[in-house]
C-alpha atoms as a printed R data frame, in Angstrom:
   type eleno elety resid chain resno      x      y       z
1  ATOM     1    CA   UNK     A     1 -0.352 23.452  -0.259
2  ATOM     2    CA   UNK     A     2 -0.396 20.147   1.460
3  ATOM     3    CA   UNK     A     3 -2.983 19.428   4.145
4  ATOM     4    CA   UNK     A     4 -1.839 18.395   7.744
5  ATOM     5    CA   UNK     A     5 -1.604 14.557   7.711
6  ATOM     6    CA   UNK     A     6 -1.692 14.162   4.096
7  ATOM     7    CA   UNK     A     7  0.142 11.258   2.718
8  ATOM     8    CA   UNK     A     8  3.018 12.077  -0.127
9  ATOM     9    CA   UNK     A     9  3.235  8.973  -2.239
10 ATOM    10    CA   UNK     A    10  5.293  9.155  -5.937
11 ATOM    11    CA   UNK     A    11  5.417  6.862  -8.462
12 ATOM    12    CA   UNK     A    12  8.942  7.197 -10.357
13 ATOM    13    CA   UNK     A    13 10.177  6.508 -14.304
14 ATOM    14    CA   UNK     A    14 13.456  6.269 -15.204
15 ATOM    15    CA   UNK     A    15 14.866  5.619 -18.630
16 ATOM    16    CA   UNK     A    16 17.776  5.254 -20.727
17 ATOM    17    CA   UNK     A    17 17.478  5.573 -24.560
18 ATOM    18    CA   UNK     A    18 20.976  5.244 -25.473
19 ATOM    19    CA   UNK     A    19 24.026  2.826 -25.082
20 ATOM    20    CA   UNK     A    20 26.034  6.566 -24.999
21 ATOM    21    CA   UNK     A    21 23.155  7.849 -22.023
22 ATOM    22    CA   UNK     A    22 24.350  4.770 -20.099
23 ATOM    23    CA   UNK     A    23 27.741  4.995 -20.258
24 ATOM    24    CA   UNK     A    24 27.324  8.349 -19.367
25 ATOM    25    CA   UNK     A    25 26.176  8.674 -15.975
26 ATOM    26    CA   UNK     A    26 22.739  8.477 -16.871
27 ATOM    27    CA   UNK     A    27 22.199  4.786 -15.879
28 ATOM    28    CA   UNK     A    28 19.251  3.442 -14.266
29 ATOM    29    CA   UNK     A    29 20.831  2.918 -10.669
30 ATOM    30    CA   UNK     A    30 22.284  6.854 -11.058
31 ATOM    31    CA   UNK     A    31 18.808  8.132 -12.481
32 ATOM    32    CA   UNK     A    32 16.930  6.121  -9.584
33 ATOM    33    CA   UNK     A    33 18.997  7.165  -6.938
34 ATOM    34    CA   UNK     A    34 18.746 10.998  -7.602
35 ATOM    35    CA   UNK     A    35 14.799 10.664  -7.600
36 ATOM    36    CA   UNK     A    36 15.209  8.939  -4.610
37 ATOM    37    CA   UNK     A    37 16.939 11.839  -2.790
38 ATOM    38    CA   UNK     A    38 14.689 14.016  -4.336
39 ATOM    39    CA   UNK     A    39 11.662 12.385  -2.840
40 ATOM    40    CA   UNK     A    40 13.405 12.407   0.183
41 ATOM    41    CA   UNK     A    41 14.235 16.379   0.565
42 ATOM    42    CA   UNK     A    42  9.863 16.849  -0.701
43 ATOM    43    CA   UNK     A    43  8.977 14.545   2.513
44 ATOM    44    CA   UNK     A    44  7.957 12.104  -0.007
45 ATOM    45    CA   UNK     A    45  8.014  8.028  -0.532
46 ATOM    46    CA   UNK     A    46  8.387  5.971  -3.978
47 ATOM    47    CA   UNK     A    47  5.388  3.912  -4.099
48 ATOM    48    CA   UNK     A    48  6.733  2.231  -6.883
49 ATOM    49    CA   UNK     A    49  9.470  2.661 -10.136
């Protein structure tokens, strides 16, 4: 459980093995901006990708 006041700070990865994984939806720009709204609904912030 989180303590009152306590910073949430993430640090996200995203990564695309594939030509096929790009071309699929599964791009960088898709990837990062699903962790982005993910953060978002936790009450977090990116720090950095």
């Amino acid at each position: 459980m989180r303590a009152r006041g306590e910073r949430r700070t993430w640090v996200a990865s995203a990564r695309v093995s594939t030509a096929e994984q790009a071309e699929r939806d599964h791009s960088l720009p898709a990837q990062c901006q699903a962790i982005a709204e993910f953060a978002a609904r936790h009450g977090a912030t990116i720090a950095q990708e």
